[in-house]
mmCIF file of C-alpha atoms in Angstrom:
data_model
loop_
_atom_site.group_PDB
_atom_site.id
_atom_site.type_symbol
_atom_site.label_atom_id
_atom_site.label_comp_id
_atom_site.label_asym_id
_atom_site.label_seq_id
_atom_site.Cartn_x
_atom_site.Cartn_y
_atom_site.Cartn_z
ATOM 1 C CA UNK A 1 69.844 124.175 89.736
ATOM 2 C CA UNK A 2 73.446 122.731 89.112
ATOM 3 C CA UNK A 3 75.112 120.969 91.515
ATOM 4 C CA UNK A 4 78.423 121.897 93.350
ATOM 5 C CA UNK A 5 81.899 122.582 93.115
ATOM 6 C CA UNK A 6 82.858 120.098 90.930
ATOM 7 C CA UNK A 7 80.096 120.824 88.804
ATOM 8 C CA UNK A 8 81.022 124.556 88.391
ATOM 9 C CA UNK A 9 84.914 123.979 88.384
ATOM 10 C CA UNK A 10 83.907 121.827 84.925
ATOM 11 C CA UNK A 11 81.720 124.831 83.355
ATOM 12 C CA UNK A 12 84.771 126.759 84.376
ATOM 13 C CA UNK A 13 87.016 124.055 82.141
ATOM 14 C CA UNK A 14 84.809 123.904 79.321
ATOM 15 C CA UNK A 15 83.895 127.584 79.086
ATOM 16 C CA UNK A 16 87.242 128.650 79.882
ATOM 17 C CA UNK A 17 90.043 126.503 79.865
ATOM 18 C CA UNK A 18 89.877 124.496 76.778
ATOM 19 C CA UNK A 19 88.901 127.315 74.872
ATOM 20 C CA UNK A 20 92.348 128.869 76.160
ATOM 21 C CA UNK A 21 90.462 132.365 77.033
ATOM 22 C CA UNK A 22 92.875 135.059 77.929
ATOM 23 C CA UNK A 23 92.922 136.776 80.485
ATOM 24 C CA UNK A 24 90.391 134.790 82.773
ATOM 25 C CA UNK A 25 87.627 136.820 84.212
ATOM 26 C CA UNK A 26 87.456 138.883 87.176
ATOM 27 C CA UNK A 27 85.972 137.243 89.922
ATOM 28 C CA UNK A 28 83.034 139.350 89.984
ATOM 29 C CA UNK A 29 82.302 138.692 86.531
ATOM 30 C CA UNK A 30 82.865 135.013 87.477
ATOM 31 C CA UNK A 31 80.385 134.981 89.932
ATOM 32 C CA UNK A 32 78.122 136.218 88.241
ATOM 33 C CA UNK A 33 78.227 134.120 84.837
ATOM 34 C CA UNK A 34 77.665 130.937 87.165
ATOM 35 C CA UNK A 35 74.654 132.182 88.496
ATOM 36 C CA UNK A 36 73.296 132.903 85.788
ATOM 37 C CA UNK A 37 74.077 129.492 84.147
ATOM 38 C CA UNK A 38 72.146 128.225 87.475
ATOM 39 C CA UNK A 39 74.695 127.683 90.028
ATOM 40 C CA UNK A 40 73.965 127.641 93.454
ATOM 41 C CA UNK A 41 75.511 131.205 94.984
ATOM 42 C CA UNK A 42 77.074 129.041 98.522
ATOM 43 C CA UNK A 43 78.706 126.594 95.727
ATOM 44 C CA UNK A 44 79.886 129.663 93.318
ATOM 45 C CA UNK A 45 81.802 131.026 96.857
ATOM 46 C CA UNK A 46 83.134 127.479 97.297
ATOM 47 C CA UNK A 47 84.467 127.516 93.779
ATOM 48 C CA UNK A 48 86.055 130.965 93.983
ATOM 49 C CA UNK A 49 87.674 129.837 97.067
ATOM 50 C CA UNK A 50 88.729 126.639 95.557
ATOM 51 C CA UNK A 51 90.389 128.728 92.709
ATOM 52 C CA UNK A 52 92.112 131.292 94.747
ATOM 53 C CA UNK A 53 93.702 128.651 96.754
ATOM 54 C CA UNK A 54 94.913 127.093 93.485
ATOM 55 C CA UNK A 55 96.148 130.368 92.862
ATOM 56 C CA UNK A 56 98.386 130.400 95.902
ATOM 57 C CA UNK A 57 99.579 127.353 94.949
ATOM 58 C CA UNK A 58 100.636 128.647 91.788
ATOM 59 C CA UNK A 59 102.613 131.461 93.082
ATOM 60 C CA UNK A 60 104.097 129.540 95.408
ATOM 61 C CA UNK A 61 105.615 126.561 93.572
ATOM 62 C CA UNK A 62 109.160 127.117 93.586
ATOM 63 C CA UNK A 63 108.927 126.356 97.414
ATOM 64 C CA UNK A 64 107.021 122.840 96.102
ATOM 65 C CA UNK A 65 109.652 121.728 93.568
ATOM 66 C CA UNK A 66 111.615 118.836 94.667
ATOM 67 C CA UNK A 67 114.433 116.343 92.834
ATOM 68 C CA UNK A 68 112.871 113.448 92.124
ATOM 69 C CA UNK A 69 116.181 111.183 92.245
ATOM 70 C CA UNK A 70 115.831 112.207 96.365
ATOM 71 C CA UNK A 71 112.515 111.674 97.470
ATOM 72 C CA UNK A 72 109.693 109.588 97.532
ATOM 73 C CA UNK A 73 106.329 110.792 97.820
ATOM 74 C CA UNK A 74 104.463 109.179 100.863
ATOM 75 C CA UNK A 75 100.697 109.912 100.925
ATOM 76 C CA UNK A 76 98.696 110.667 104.411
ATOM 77 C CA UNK A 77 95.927 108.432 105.604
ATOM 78 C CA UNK A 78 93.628 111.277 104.969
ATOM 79 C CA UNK A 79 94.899 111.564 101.262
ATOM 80 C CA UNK A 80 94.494 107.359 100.984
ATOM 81 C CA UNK A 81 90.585 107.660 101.969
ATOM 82 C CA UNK A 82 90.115 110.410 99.194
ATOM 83 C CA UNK A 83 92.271 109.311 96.283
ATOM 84 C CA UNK A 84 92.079 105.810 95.706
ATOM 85 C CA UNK A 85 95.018 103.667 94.640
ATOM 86 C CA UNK A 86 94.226 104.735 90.882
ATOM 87 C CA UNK A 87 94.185 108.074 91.218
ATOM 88 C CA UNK A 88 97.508 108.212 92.929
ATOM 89 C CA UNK A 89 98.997 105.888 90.532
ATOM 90 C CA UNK A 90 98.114 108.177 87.779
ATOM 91 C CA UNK A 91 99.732 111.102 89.472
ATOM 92 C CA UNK A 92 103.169 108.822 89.268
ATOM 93 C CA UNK A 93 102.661 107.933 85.645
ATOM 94 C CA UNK A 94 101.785 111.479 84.262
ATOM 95 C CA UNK A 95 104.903 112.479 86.617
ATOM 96 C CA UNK A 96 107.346 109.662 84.713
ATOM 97 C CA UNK A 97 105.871 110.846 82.067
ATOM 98 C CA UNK A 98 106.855 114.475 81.820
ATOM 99 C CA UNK A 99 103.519 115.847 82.511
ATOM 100 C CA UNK A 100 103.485 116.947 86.134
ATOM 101 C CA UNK A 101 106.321 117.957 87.827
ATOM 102 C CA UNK A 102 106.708 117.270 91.533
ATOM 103 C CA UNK A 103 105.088 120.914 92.123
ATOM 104 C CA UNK A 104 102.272 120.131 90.091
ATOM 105 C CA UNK A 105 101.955 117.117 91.991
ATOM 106 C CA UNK A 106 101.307 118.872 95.125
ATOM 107 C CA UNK A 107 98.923 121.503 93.949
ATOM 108 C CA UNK A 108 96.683 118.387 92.395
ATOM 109 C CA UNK A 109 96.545 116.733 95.825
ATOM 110 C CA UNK A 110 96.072 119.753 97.800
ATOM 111 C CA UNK A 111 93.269 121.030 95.361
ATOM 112 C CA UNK A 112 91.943 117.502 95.456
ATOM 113 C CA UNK A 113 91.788 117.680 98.932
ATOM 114 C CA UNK A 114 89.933 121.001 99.087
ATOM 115 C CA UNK A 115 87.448 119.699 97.315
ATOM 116 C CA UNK A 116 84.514 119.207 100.017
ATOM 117 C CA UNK A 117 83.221 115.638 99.234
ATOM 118 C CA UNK A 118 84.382 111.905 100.829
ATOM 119 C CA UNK A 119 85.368 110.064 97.824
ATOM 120 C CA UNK A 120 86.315 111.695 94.584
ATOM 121 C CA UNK A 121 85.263 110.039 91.196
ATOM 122 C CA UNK A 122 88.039 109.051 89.023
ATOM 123 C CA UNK A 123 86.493 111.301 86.340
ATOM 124 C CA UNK A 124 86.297 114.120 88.527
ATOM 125 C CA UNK A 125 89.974 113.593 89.375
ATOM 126 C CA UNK A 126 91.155 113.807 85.929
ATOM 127 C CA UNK A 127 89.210 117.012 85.792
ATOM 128 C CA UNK A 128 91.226 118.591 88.519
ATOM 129 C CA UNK A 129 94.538 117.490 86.960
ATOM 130 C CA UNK A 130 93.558 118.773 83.430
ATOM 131 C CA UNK A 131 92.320 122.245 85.232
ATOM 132 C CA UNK A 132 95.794 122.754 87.210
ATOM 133 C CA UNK A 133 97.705 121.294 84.005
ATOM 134 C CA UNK A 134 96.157 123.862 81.982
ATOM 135 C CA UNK A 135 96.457 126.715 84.505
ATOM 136 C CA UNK A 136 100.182 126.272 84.603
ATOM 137 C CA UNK A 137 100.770 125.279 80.762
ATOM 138 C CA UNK A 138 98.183 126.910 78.083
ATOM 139 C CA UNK A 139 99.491 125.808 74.734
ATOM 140 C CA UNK A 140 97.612 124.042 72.429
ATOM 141 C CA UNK A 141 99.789 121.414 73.059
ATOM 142 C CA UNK A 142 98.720 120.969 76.216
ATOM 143 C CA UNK A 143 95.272 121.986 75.347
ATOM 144 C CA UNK A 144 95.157 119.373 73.239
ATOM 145 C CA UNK A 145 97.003 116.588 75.458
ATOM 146 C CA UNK A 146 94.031 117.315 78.050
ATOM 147 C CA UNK A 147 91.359 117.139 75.486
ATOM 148 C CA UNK A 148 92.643 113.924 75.022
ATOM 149 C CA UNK A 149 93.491 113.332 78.620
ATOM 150 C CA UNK A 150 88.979 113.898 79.651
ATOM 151 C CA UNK A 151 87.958 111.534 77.082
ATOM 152 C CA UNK A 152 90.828 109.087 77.307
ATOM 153 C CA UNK A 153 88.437 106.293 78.720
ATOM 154 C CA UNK A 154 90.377 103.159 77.680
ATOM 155 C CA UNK A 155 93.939 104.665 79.316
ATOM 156 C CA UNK A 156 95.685 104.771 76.161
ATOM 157 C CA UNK A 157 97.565 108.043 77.057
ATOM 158 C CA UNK A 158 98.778 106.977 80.549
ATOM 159 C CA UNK A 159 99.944 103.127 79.544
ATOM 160 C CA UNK A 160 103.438 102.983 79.676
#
């Protein structure tokens, strides 16, 4: 049996995501390609759930777009005991970057934050910003930059 929702949100990625598959599956069908690749069916809910939040998010992000010459970002004390100093610091780079906009921003720490566990791994944090990355921007380009992004071990594509 796999493990949770960070487990399946990754099969998801692989299997669905990089591979750029269009359109993504009903949720039905969803559900029922994770359990049969072994997933358990309270985590396949969770995952659904997780998704269809991110999917709110989506359709909502004109309210989330800010100008970023007017405001700084502050993060909650909640938000500080999930994402460690790192992972925030990363959201700011990819942001100065050109990567994430200030919407994107928000959906990555609100999806972060759905995510039912204390402490996130850093590698399971650059899985959720790849996922919402790609959900928003699906051309190879950005296919590729994530690609790059997952196995980007030494930093090389966030060093400025």
């Amino acid at each position: 049996m796999k493990e949770g929702v960070l487990d399946i949100l990754e099969f998801l990625f692989d299997h669905y995501m990089m591979v750029n598959v269009s359109p993504f599956p009903d949720e039905a069908h969803l559900a029922d390609e994770l359990e049969h690749a072994g997933f358990d069916v309270d985590e396949i809910d969770k995952a659904l759930v997780w998704l269809e939040g991110l999917g709110e998010l989506e359709a909502g992000r004109d309210g989330l777009q800010l100008d970023q010459r007017l405001v700084t970002r502050v993060f909650m004390p909640a938000e500080c005991e999930k994402l460690s100093l790192t992972e925030r610091s990363l959201l700011y780079k990819l942001e100065r970057m050109g990567i994430l906009d200030s919407a994107a921003r928000e959906i990555i720490i609100d999806r972060a934050m759905a995510i039912q566990v204390d402490e996130l791994s850093f590698e399971d944090f650059k899985q959720i910003v790849a996922f919402v990355v790609l959900n928003r921007e699906s051309s190879p380009s950005y296919v590729s930059w994530a690609e790059r992004f997952l196995f980007d071990t030494e930093g090389a594509l966030i060093r400025h």
